XYZ file of C-alpha atoms in Angstrom:
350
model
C 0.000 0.000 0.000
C 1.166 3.538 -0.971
C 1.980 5.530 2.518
C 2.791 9.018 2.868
C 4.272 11.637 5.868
C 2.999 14.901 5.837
C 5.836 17.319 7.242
C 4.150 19.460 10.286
C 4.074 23.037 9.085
C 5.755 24.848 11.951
C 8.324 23.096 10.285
C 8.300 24.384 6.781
C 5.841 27.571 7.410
C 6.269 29.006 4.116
C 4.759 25.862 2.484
C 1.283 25.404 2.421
C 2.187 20.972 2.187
C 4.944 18.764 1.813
C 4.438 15.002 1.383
C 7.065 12.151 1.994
C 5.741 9.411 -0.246
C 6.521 5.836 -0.579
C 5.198 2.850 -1.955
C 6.300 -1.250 -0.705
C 5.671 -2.466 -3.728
C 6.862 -0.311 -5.894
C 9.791 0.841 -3.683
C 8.649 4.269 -4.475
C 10.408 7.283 -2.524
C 9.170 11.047 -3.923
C 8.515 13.947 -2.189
C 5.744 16.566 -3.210
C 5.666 19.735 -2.040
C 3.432 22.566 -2.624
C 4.363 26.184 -2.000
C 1.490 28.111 -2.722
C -2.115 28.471 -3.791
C -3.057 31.758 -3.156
C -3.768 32.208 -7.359
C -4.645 28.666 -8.240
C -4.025 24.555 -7.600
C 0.138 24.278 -8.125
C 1.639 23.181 -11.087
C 5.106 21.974 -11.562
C 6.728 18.895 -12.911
C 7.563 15.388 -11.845
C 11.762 15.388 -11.531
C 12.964 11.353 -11.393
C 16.665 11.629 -10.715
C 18.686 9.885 -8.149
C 19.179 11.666 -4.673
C 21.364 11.092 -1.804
C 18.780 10.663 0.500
C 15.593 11.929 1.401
C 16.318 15.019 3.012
C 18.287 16.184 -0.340
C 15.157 14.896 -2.640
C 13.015 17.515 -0.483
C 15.264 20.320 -0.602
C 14.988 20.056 -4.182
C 11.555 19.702 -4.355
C 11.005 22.736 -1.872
C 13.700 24.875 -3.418
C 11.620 24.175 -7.152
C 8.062 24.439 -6.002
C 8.401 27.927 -4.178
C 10.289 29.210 -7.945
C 6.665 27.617 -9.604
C 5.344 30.271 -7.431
C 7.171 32.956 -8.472
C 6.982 31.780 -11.916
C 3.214 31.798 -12.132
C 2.811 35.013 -10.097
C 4.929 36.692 -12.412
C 3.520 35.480 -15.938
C 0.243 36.639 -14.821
C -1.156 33.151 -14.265
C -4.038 31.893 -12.282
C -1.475 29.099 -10.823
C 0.635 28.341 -8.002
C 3.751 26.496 -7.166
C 3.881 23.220 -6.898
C 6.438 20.249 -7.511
C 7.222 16.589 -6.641
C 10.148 14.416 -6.963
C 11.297 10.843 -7.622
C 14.089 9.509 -5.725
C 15.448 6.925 -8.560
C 17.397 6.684 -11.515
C 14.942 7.404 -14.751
C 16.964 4.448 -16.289
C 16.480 1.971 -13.408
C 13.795 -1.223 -13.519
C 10.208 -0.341 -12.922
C 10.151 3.009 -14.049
C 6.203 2.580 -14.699
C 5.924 1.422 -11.518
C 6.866 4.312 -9.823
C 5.203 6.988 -11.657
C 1.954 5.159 -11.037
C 2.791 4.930 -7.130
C 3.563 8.559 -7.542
C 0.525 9.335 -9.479
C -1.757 7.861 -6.362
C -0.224 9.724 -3.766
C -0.566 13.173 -6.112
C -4.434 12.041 -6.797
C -5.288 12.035 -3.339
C -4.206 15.549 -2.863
C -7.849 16.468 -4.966
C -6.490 18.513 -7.650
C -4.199 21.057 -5.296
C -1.007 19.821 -7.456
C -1.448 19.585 -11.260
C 2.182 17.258 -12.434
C 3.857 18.147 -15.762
C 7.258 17.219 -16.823
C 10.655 17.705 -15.959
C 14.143 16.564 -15.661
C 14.032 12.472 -15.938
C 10.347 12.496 -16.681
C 8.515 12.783 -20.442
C 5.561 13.312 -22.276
C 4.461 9.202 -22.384
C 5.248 9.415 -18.592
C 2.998 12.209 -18.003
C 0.161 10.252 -20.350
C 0.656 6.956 -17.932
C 0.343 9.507 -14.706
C -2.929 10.955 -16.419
C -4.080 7.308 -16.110
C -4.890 7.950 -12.197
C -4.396 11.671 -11.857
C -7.178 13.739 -12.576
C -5.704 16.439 -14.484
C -2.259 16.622 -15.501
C -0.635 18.346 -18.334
C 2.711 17.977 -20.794
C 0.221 14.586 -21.681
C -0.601 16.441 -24.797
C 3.060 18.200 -25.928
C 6.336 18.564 -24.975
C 6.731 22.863 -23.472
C 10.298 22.324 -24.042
C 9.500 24.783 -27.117
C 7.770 27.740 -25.633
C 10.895 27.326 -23.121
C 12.971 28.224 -25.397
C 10.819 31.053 -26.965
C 10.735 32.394 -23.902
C 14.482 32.728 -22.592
C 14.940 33.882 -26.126
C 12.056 36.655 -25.623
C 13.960 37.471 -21.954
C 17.327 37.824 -23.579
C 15.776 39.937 -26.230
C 13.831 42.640 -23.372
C 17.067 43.014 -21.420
C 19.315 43.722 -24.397
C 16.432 46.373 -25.458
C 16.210 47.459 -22.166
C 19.952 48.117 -21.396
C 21.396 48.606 -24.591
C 18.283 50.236 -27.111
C 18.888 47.369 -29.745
C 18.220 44.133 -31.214
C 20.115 41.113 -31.028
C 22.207 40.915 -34.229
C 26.384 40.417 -33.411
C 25.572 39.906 -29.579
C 27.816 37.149 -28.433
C 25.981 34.434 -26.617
C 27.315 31.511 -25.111
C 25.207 28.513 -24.351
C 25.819 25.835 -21.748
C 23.993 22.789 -22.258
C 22.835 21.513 -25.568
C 19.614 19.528 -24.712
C 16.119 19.993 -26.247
C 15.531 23.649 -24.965
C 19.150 25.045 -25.637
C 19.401 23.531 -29.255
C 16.608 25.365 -29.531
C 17.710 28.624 -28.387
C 20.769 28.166 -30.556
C 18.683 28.135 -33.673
C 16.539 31.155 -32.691
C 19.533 33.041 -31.487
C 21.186 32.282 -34.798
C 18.436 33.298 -36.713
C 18.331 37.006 -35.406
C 22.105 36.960 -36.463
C 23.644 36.138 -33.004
C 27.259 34.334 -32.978
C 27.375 31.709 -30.496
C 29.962 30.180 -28.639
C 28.503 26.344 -27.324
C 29.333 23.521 -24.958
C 27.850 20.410 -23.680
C 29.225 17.161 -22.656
C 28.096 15.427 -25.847
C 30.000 16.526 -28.431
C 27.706 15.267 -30.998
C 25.166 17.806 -30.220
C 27.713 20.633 -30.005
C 28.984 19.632 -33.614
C 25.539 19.329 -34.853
C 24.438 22.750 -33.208
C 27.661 24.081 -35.223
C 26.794 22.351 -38.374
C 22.950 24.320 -38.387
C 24.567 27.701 -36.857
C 28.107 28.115 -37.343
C 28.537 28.424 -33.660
C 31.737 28.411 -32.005
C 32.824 24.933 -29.644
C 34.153 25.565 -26.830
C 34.977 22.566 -23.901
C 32.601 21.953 -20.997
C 35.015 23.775 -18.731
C 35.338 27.026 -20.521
C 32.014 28.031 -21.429
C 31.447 29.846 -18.094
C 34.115 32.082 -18.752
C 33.980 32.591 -22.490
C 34.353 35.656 -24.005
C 31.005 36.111 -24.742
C 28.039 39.224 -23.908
C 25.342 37.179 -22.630
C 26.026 33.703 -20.479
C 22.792 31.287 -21.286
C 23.115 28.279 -18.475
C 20.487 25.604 -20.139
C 21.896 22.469 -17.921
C 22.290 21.850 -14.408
C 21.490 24.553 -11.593
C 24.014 26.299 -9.116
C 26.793 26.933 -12.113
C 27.108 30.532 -10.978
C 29.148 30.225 -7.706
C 30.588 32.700 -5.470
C 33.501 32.140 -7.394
C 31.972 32.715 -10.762
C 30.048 36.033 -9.775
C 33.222 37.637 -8.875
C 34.960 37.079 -12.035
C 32.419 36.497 -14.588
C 32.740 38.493 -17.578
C 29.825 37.633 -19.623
C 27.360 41.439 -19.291
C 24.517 39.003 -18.692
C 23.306 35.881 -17.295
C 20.346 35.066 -18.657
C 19.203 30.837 -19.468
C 17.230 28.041 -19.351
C 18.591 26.122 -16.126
C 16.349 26.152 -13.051
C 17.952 27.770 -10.082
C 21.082 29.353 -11.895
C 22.673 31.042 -8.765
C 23.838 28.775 -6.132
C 22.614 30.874 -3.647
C 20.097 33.962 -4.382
C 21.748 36.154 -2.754
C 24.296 36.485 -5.405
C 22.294 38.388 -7.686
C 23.909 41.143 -5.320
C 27.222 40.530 -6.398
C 26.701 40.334 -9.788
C 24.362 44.137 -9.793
C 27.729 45.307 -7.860
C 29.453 44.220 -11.291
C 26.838 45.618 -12.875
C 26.136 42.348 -14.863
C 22.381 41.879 -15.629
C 20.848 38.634 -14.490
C 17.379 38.122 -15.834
C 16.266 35.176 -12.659
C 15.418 31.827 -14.229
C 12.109 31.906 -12.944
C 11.230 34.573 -15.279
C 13.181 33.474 -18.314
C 12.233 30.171 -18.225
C 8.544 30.327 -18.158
C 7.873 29.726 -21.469
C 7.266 25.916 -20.322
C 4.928 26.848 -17.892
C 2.669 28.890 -19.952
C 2.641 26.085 -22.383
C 1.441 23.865 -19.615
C -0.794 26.239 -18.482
C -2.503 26.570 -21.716
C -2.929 22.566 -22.487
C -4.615 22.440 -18.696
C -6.985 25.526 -19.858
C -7.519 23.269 -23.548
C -6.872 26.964 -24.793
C -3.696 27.949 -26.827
C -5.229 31.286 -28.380
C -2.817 33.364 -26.644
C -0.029 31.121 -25.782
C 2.448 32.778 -28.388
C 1.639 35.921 -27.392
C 2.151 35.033 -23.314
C 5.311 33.461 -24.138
C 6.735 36.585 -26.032
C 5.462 39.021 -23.119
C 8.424 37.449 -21.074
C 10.245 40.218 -22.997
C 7.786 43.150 -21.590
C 8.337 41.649 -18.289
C 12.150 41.337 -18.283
C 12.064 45.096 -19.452
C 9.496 46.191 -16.801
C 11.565 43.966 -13.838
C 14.814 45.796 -14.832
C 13.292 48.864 -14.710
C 12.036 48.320 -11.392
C 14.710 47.226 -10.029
C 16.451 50.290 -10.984
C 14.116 51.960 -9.468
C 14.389 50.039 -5.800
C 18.239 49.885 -6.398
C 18.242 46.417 -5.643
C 19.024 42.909 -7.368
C 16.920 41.444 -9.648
C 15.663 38.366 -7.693
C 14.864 40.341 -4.686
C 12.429 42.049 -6.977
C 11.115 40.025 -8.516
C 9.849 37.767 -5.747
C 9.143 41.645 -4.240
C 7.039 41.866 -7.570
C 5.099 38.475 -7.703
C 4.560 38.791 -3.606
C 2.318 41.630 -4.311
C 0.151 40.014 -6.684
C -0.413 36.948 -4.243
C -1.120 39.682 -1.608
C -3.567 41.711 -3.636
C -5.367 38.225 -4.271
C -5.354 37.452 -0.473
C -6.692 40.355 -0.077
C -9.624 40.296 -2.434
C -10.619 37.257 -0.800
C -8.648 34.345 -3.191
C -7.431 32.106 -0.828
C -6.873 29.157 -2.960
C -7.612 26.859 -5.762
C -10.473 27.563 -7.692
């Protein structure tokens, strides 16, 4: 039978629920945690990857689902943040297994979390988990695409905000080669961007400089490449306390989920006066996607996606204005619109 441990909330009293989830059978371990559903029921994806141990699968899961928050808030969506994690390899034995273990514990929760996908996870998987879960989305299409849009669209409204100009001969380098940053090589090539690439595969950074003419660089230089803007569009945490210090890229602006290693480094780098657009603005192209295939309405998804720009231009304008970092205002910014819905009585999912 599928048991679950919900965490007491004076221990987590920022989080509205976290559940510890596990499964004899299946030998499930996952963690789900929802942040916040002041706007709507939480949405955020299913992660399967491989932890240490429990306490480092909820971390994870806590550190993503309170960025869904953000991310909604800020995109102007009726959502909230939500995500859930898989403690195993996505190559291991009994994959299906697990995601319908998973799926029971995240149907029982009556529609608070809505699962999408995510690292480890895929569009079949989220069709299986739509087997037992109510409503689910990335069942229908892969957002990977309007991910990529949308970084693109960010990169776009903070050169135009900064600089008064398009794209053309910027220098960006791209770290990370996978679905959404082959894709933001091709866009970025086609407003006449040169790029400078890595990724641990070589084959996709030779393929990405067959279609684009970009530039190769290894793994372990593209951090520090001579390049304008610095797109991160693979692991989290790759800017350091190290990196922001001697960073010479004028932006940091990509795909990955949690970029900074710690937050409060978007300090150091507005000391440097390098402009970091936070992930959980540029990135939420994906979201909106998923956002649209819950509402079974795409009629404005294009034109959401590309208003990542406006809000890029509108967030670096404020935080001129408050003369602080970007990630402090922005969660300043999306805190205000939960707190204007509090206070006109939305308390929740509707």
């Amino acid at each position: 039978m599928p048991t679950s441990l919900e965490d007491a909330v004076p221990g987590d009293p920022e989080f509205e629920q976290i559940l510890h989830c596990s499964d004899d059978r299946s030998g499930l371990s996952s963690v789900i945690a929802i942040h916040d559903t002041t706007l709507g029921p939480s949405l955020g994806g299913i992660r399967m990857r491989r932890y240490p141990d429990q306490a480092a699968a909820a971390a994870d899961a806590k550190r993503l689902a309170e960025a869904m928050t953000y991310k909604s808030a800020l995109a102007g969506l009726d959502l909230g943040g939500g995500k859930s994690v898989i403690n195993a390899d996505p190559a291991a034995p009994g994959r299906n297994e697990l995601l319908l273990a998973h799926a029971r514990h995240i149907q029982s929760l009556g529609g608070r979390y809505i699962p999408a996908v995510d690292m480890g996870t895929t569009v079949a998987d989220l069709r299986l988990v739509g087997t037992v879960v109510s409503t689910v989305s990335s069942s229908l299409r892969d957002p990977s695409d309007f991910t990529a849009l949308g970084v693109v669209a960010a990169i776009r409204g903070a050169v135009q905000a900064t600089e008064g100009r398009g794209l053309s001969g910027l220098r960006v380098g791209i770290q990370g080669l996978g679905h959404v940053g082959r894709q933001i090589a091709d866009l970025l090539a086609d407003e006449g961007v040169k790029l400078v690439v890595a990724d641990i595969d070589d084959r996709r950074a030779r393929e990405v400089r067959a279609r684009t003419g970009a530039a190769v660089v290894p793994p372990s230089d593209i951090l520090l490449a001579d390049v304008d803007v610095l797109c991160p569009c693979a692991a989290g945490g790759v800017v350091d306390a190290e990196l922001a210090k001697t960073l010479t890229a004028r932006y940091v602006i990509g795909a990955a989920n949690n970029v900074l290693a710690d937050p409060a480094l978007a300090a150091t780098l507005r000391t440097r006066d390098i402009v970091h657009v936070p992930d959980f603005v540029a990135n939420a192209g994906g979201l909106i996607a998923c956002a649209a295939e819950v509402r079974g309405d795409d009629s404005d998804l294009l034109h959401r996606v590309a208003a990542i720009g406006d809000t890029t231009e509108n967030l670096l304008r404020a935080a001129d204005r408050r003369g602080q970092d970007t990630v402090s205002v922005a969660v300043q910014l999306a805190e205000e619109r939960i707190a204007a819905a509090r206070a006109a009585g939305k308390t929740g999912p509707q």
